[in-house]
Short mmCIF file of C-alpha atoms and ligand atoms in Angstrom, two decimals:
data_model
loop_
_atom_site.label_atom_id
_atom_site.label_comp_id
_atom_site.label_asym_id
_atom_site.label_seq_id
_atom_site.Cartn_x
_atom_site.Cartn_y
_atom_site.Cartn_z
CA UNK A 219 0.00 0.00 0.00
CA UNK A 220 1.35 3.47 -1.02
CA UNK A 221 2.55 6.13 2.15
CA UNK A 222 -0.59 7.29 3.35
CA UNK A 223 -0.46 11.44 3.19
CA UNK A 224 -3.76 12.12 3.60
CA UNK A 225 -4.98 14.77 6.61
CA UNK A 226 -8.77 15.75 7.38
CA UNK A 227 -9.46 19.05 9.00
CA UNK A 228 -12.71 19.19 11.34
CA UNK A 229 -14.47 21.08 13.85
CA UNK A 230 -15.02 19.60 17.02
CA UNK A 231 -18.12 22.24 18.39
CA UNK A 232 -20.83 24.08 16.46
CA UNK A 233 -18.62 24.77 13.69
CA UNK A 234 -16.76 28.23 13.23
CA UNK A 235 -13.72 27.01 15.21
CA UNK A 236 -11.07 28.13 12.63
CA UNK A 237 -11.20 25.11 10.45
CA UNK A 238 -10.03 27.34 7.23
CA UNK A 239 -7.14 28.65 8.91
CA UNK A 240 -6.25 25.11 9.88
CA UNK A 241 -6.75 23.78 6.67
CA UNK A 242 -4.57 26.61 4.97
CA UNK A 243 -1.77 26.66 7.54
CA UNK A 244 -1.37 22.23 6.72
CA UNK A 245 -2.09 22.90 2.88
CA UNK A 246 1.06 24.76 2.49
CA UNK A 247 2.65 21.90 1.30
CA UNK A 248 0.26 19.88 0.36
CA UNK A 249 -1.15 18.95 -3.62
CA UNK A 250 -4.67 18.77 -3.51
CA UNK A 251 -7.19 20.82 -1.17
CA UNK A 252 -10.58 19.41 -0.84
CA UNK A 253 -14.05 20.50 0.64
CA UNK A 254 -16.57 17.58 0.38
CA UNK A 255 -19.31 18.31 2.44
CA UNK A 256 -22.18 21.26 3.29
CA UNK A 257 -22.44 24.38 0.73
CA UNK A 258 -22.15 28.26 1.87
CA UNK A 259 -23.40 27.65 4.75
CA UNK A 260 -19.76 27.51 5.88
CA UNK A 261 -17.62 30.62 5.68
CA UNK A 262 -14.14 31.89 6.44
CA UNK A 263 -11.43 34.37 6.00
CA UNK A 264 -7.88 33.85 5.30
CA UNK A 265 -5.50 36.74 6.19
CA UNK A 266 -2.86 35.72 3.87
CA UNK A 267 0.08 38.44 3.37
CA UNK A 268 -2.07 41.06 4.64
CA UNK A 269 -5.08 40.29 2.63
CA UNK A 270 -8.42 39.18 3.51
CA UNK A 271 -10.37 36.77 1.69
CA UNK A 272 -13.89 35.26 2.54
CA UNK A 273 -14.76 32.35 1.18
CA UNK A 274 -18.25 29.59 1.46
CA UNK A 275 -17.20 27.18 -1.05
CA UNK A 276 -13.92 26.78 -2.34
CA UNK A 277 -11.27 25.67 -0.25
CA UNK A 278 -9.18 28.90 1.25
CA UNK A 279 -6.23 26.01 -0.46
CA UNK A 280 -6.84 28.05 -3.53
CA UNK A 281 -4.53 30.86 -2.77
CA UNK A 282 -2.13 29.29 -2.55
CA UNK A 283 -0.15 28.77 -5.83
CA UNK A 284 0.29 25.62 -7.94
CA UNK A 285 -2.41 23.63 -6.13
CA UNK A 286 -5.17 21.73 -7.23
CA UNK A 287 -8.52 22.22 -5.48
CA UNK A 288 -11.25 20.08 -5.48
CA UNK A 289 -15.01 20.27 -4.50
CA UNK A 290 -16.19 17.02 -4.36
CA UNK A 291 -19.20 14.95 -4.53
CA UNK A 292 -20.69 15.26 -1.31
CA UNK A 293 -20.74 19.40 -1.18
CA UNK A 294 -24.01 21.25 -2.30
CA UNK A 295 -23.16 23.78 -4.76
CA UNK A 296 -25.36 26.97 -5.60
CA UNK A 297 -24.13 27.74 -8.64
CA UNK A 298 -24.42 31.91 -8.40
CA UNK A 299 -22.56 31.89 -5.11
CA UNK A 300 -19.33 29.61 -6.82
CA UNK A 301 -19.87 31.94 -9.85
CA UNK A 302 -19.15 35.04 -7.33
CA UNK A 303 -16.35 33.28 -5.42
CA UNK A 304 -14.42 32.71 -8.79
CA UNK A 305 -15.18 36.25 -9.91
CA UNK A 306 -14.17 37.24 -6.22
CA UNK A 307 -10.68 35.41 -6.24
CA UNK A 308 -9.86 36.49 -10.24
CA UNK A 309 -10.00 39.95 -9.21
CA UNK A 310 -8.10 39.50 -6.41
CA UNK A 311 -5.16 38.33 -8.59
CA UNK A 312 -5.64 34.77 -7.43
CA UNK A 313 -6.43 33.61 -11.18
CA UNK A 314 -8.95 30.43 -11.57
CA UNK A 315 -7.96 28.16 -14.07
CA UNK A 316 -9.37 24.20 -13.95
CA UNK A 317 -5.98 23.77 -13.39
CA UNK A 318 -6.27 24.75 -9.87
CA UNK A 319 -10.02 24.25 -9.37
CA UNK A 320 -12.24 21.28 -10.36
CA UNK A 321 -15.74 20.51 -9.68
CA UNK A 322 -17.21 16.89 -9.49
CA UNK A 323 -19.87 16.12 -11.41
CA UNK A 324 -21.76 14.47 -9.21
CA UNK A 325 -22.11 17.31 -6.74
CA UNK A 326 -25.61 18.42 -5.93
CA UNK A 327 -26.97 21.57 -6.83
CA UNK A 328 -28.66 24.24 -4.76
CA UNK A 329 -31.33 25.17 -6.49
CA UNK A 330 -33.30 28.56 -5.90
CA UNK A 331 -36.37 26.39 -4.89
CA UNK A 332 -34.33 25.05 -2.48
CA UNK A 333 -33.81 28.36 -0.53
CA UNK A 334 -37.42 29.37 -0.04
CA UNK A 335 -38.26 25.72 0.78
CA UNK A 336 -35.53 26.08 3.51
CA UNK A 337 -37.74 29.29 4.64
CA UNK A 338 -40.75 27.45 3.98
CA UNK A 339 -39.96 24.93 6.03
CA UNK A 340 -38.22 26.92 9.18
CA UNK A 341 -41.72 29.14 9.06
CA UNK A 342 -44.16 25.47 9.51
CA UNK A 343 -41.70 24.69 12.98
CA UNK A 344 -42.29 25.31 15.98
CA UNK A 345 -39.22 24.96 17.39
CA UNK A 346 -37.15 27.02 14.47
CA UNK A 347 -33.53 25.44 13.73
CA UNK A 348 -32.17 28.52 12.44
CA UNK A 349 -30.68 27.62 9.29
CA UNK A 350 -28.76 30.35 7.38
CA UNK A 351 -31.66 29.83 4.82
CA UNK A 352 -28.92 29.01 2.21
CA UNK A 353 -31.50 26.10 0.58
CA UNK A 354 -28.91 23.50 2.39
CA UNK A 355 -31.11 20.92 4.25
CA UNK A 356 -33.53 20.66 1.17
CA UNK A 357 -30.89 20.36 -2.14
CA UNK A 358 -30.17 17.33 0.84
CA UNK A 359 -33.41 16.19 0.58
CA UNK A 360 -33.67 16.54 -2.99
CA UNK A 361 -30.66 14.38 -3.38
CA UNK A 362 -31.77 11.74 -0.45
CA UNK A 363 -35.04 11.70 -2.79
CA UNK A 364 -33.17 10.95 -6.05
CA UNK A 365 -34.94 14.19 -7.74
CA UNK A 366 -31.33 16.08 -7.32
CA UNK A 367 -29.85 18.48 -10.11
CA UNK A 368 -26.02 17.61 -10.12
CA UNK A 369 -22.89 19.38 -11.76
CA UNK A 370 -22.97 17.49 -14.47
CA UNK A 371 -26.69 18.21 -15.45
CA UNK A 372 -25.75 21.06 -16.48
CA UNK A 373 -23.49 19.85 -19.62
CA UNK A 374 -26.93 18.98 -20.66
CA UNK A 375 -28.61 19.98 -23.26
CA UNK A 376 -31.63 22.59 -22.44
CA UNK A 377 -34.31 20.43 -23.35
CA UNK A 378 -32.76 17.45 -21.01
CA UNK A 379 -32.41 20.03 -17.97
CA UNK A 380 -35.56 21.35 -18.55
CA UNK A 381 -37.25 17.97 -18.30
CA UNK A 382 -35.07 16.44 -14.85
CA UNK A 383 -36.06 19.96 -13.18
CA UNK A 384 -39.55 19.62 -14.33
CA UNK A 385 -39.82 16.37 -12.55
CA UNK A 386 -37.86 17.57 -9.27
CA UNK A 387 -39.88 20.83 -8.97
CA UNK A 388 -43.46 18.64 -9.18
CA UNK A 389 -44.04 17.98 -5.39
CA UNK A 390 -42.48 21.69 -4.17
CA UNK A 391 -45.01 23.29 -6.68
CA UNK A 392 -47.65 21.71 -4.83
CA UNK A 393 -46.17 22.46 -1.75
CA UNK A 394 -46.28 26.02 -2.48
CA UNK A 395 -49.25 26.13 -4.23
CA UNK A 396 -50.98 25.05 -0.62
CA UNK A 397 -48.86 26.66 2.17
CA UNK A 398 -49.40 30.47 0.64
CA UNK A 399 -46.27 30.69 -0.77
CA UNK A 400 -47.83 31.00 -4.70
CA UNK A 401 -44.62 33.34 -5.55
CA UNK A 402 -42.18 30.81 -4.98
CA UNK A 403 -43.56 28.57 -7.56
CA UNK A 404 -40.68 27.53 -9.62
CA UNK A 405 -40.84 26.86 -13.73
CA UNK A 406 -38.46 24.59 -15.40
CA UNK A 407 -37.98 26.69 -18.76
CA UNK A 408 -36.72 29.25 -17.21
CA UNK A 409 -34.51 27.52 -14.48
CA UNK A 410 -32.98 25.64 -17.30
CA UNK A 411 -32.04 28.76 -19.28
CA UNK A 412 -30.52 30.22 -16.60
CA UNK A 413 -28.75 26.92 -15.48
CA UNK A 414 -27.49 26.29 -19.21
CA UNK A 415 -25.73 30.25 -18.83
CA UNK A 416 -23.97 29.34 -15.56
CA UNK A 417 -23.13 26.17 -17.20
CA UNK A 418 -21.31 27.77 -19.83
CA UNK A 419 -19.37 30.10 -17.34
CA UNK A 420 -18.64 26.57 -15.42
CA UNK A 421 -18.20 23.68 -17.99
CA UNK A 422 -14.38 23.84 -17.91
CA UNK A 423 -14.62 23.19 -14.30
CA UNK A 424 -16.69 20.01 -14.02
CA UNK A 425 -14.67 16.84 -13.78
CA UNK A 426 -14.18 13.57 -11.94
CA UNK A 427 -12.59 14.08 -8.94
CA UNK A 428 -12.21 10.12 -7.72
CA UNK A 429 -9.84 9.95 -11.17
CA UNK A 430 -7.82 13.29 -9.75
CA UNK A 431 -7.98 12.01 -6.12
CA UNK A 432 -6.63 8.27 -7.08
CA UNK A 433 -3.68 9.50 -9.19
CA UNK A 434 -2.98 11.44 -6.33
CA UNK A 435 -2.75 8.08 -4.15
CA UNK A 436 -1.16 6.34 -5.98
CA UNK A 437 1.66 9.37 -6.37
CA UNK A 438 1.49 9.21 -2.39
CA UNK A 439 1.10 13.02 -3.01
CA UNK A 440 0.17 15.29 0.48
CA UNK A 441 -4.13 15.82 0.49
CA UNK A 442 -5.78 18.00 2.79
CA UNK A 443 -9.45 17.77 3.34
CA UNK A 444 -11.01 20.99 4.53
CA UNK A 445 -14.02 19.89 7.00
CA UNK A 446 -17.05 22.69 7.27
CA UNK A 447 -19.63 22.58 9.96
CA UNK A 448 -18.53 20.40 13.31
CA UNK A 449 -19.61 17.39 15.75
CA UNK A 450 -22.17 19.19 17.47
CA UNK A 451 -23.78 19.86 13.76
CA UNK A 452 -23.72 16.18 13.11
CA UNK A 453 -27.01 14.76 11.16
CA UNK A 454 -26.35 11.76 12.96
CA UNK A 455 -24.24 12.44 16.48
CA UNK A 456 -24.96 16.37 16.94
CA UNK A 457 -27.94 17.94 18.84
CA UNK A 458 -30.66 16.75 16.79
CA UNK A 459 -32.73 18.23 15.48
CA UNK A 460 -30.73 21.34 15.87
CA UNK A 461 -27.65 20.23 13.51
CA UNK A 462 -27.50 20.58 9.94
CA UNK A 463 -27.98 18.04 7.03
CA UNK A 464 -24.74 16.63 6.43
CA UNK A 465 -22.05 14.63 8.40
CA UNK A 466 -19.65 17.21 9.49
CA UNK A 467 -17.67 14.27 10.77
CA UNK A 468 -13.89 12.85 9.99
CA UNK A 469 -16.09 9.75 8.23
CA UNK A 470 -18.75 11.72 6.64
CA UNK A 471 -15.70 14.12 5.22
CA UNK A 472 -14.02 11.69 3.92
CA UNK A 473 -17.06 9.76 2.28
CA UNK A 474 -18.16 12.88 0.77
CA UNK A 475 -14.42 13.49 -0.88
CA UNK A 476 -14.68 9.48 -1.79
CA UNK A 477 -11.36 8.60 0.14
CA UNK A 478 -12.14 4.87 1.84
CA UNK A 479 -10.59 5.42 6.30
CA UNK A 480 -7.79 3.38 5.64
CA UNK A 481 -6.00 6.41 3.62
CA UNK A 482 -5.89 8.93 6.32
CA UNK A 483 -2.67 9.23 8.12
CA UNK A 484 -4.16 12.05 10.72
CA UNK A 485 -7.20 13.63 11.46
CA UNK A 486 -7.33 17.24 13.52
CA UNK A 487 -9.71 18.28 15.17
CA UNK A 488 -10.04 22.43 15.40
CA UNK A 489 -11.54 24.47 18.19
CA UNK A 490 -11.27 27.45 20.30
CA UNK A 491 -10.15 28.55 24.16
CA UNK A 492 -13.95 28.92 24.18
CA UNK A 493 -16.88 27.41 22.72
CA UNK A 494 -19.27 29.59 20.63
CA UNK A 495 -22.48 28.71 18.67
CA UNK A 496 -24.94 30.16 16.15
CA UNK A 497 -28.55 29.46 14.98
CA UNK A 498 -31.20 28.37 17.44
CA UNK A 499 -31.50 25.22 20.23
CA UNK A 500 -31.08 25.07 24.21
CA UNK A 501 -28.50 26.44 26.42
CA UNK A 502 -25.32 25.14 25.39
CA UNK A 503 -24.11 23.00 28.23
CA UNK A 504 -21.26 25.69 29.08
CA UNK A 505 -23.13 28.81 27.73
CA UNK A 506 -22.86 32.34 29.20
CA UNK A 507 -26.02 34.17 28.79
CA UNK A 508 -24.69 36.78 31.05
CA UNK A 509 -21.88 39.16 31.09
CA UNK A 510 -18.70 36.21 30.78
CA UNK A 511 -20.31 35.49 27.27
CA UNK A 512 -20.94 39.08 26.30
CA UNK A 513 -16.79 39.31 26.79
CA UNK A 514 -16.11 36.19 25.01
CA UNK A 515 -18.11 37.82 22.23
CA UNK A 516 -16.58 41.21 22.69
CA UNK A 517 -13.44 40.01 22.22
CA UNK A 518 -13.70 37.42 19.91
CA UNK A 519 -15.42 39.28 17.37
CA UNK A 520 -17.75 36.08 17.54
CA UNK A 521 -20.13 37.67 15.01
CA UNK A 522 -20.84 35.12 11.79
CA UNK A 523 -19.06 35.24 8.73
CA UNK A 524 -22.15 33.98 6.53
CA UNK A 525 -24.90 35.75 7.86
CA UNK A 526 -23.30 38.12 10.91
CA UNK A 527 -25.39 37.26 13.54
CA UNK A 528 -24.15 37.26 16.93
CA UNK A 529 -22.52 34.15 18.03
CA UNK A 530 -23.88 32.42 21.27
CA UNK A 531 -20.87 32.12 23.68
CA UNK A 532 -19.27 29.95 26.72
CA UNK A 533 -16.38 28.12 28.03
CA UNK A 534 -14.56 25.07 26.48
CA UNK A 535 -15.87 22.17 26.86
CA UNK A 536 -13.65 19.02 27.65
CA UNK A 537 -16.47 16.06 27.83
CA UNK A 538 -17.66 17.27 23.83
CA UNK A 539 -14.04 16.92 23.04
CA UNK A 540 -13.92 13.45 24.82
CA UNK A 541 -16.88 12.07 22.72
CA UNK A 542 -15.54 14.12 19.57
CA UNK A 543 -12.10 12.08 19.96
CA UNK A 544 -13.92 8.97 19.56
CA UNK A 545 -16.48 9.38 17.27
CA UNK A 546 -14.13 11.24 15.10
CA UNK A 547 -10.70 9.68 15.61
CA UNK A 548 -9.15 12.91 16.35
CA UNK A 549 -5.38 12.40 16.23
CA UNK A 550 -4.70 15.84 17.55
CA UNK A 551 -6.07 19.25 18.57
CA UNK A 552 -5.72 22.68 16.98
CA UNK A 553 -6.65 25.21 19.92
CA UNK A 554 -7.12 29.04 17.80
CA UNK A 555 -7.83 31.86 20.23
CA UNK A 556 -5.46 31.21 22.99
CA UNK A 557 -4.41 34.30 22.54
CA UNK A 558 -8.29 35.73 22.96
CA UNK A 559 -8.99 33.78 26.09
CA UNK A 560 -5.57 35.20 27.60
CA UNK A 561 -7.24 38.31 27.49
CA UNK A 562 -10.58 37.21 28.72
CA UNK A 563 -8.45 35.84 31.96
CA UNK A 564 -7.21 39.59 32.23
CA UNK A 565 -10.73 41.17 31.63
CA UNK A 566 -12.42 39.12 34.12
CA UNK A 567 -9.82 37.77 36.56
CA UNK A 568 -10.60 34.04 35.68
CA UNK A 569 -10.96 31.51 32.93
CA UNK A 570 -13.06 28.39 33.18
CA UNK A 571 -12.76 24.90 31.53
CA UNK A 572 -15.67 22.82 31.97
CA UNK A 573 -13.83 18.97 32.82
CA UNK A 574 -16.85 17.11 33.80
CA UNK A 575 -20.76 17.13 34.21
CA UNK A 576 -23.37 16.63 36.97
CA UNK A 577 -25.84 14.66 35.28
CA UNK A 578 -28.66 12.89 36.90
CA UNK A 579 -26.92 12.39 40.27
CA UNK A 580 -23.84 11.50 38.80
CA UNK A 581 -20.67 12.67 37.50
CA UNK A 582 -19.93 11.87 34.04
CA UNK A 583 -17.38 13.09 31.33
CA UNK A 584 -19.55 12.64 27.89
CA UNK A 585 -22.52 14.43 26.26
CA UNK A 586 -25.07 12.72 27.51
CA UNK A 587 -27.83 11.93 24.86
CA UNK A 588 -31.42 11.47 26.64
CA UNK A 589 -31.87 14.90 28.07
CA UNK A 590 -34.43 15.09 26.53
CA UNK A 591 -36.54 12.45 28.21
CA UNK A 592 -34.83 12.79 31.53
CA UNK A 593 -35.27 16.96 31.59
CA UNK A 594 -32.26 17.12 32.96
CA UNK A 595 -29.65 19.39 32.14
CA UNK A 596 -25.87 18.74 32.73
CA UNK A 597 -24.47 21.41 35.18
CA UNK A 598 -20.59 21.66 33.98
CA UNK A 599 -17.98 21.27 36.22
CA UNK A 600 -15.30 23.86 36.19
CA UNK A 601 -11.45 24.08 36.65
CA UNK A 602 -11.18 27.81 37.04
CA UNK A 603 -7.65 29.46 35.66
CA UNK A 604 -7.03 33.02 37.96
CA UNK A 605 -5.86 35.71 35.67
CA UNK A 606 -4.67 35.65 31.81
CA UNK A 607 -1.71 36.00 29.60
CA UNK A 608 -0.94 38.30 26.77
CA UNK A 609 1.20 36.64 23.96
CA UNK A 610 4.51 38.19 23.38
CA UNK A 611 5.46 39.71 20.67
CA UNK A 612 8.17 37.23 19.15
CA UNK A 613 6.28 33.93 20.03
CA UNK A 614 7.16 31.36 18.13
CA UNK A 615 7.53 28.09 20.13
CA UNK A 616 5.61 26.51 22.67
CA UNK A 617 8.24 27.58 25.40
CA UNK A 618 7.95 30.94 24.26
CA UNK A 619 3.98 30.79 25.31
CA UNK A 620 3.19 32.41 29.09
CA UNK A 621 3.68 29.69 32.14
CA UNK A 622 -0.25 30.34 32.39
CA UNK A 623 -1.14 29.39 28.67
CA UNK A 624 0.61 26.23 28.77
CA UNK A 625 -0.89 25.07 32.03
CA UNK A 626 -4.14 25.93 30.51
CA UNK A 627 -3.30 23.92 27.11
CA UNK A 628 -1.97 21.27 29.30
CA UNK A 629 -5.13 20.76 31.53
CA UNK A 630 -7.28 20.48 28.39
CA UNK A 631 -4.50 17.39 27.03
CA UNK A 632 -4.73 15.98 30.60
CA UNK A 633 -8.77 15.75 30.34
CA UNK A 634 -9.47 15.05 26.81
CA UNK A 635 -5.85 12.69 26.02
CA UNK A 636 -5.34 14.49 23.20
CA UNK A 637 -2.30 15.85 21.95
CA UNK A 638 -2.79 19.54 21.18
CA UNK A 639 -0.29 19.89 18.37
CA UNK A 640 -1.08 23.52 16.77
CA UNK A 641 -2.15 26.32 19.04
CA UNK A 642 -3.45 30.15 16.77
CA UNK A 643 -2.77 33.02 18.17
CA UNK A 644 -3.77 35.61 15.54
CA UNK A 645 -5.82 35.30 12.76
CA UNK A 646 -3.17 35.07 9.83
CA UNK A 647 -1.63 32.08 9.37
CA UNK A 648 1.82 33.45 10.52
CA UNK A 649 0.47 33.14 14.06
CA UNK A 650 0.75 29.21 14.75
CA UNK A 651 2.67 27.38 16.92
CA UNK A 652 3.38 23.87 16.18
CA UNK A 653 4.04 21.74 19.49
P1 LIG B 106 -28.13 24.83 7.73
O1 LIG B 106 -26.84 24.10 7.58
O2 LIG B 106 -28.18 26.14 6.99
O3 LIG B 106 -29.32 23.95 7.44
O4 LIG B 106 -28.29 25.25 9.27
C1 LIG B 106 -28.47 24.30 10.31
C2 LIG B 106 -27.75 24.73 11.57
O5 LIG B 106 -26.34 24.63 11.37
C3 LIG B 106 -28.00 26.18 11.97
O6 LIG B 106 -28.00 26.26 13.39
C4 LIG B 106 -26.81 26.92 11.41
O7 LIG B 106 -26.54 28.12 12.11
C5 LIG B 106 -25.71 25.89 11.62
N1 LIG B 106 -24.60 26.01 10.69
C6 LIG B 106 -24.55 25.57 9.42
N2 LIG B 106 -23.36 25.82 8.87
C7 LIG B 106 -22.62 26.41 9.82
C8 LIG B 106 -21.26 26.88 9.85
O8 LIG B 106 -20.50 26.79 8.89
N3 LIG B 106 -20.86 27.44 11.03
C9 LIG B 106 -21.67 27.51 12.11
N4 LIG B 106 -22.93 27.07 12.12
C10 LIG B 106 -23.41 26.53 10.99
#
């Protein structure tokens, strides 16, 4: 079996955890960059040389040079928003040539049905998830359904498209039709012409990315797979029904990029000093409603990059990383923000770590799963940290951290056995310590 060189990049919370920056920082010398699951519902900025770039789909891999990046078959792709990002990153000087960027065909397409069906359906709950109404859960559906509109429908000819959209758009008509949404009714002529003209802007992009990924196997050449969302998100092991409709985890990244587990040679899990969250649900388990969150918002700028709402904020939480390790297979831990929650310490006189719950008259060190039927709610046990750091100036090695900041990096090894090998101190890339 070839030298296995492949590394996946996830978050280990409620996404937003600084998985880009990861993902750039270990793509430096890597060959191919790779997102393979959600759509724009993810979003990040690199700070790259002094610029800023935000970007929802393609992999932040793409500025670097000479580097081939790949969105594979399990991300949901609206077409406008890719359009935008290529635009985005040619005028930026980054040029996009299929040399650096390729598409699978077999990726699903968002289509503009799909985004008022996503506010159809978030108006009908009662309990609202808060999606960032970017049409994700239902292009999921679509494709779950086997009525999906992929990449390569649009190489199509107009007549074809027309006909697959006609039969995907029968049951959401209806749907409309009924619920007093008339205006959203969508009409497959004119979707199709529209498609076709994004097409044409896109065809030299559209490829098969198992062919690309293989070669790249077999050539035992360096792949980095750039999670989005995180654990708590999980379809399958977040906080249903709060979570959104992929599998944010190491397995479901690597099934969406269509690499089998027994290629990965490490698997990082990202998150910060702190835990932060947006869209709707309960209490987080270590939330701050109070004025400790209102700092950790303050000065984390924990305001979203996709929509900007105001991030829900609280301490870090070792039991989520304990279950993450395992259903995950983290490796190791990329901590960003230690320099942030240095400064918290100093602002309030204390940092917390949450190292255990009280749950149902007993102490326990997972997320516990029944809550709801047992109405309890885990009270978090904390290690509190007196005072904070600031980083110097000329950090560059782990030694070079305050005493303070490594005891408070070593507690979180000691609780969740996990090796924290990259800690972020600043948002460019620059700022990283490897330990
Ligand atoms: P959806 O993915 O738009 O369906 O949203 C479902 C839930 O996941 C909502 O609570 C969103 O706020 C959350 N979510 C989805 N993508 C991200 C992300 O990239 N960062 C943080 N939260 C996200």
């Amino acid at each position: 079996m070839s030298k296995r060189n492949i590394i996946a990049i996830v978050g280990c919370n409620w996404g937003d955890e600084g998985k880009g920056r990861a993902a750039f920082f270990e793509s430096q010398d890597a060959s191919i960059i790779i997102r393979s699951t959600g759509g724009n519902n993810a979003g990040h900025t690199i700070v790259h040389k002094g610029k800023k770039y935000a970007l929802h789909l393609i992999p932040g891999g793409i500025i670097h040079q000479n580097k081939l990046n790949l969105l594979c078959p399990g991300v949901v792709i609206d077409t406008d928003v890719l359009i935008e990002e290529i635009k985005m990153l040619n005028e930026s000087g980054i040029n996009i040539s299929p040399e650096k960027l390729i598409i699978s065909g077999r990726a699903h397409l968002i289509m503009p049905y799909h985004k008022d069906l996503d506010r159809l359906y978030e108006h009908f709950k009662e309990n609202k998830v808060g999606t960032t109404g970017r049409g994700i859960g239902p292009s999921y559906s679509d494709k779950v359904n086997r009525t999906g509109i992929r990449m390569y429908d649009l190489l199509l000819s107009e007549e074809e498209l027309r006909d697959k959209i006609a039969i995907a758009i029968k049951p959401h008509n209806i749907l409309f039709q009924n619920t007093g949404y008339e205006s959203c009714i969508a009409y497959a002529d004119k979707l199709a012409k529209k498609l076709k003209r994004n097409g044409q802007f896109l065809k030299n992009f559209i490829g098969n990315t198992d062919v690309l990924i293989r070669k790249a196997i077999e050539e035992e050449k360096k792949i980095v797979i750039e999670g989005a969302q995180a654990f708590r998100l999980d379809i399958d092991h977040g906080d249903y029904p709060m979570v959104t409709s992929s599998s944010p985890n190491a397995s479901g990244t690597l099934s969406g990029a269509g690499i089998g587990p027994k290629y990965i040679s490490k698997v990082i899990g990202v998150t910060k000093a702190y835990c932060s969250k947006v869209g709707n649900g309960d209490q987080f388990f270590t939330e701050e409603y109070g004025e400790e969150g209102n700092i950790i918002r303050e000065f984390g700028h924990e305001y979203g990059t996709t929509t900007g709402r105001p991030r829900r904020c609280g301490w870090f939480d070792c039991p989520n990383i304990r279950s993450a390790r395992t259903t995950m297979g983290l490796d190791v831990l990329c901590i960003n923000h230690i320099d942030t929650i240095g400064k918290i310490g100093n602002e309030l006189g204390y940092i917390k770590v949450c190292y255990a719950y009280e749950y149902n008259g007993e102490k326990i060190n997972y997320i516990p799963d029944d809550t709801e039927i047992t109405k309890q709610r885990p009270k978090p046990i904390y290690q509190i940290f007196r005072g904070g750091w600031e980083i110097p100036k000329d950090c560059k090695i782990y030694e070079d951290l305050p005493q303070k900041a490594r005891e408070f990096i070593e507690f979180i090894e000691q609780q969740t056995k996990i090796h924290v090998q990259y800690i972020g101190l600043g948002a460019d890339i620059k700022d990283t310590i490897v330990k």
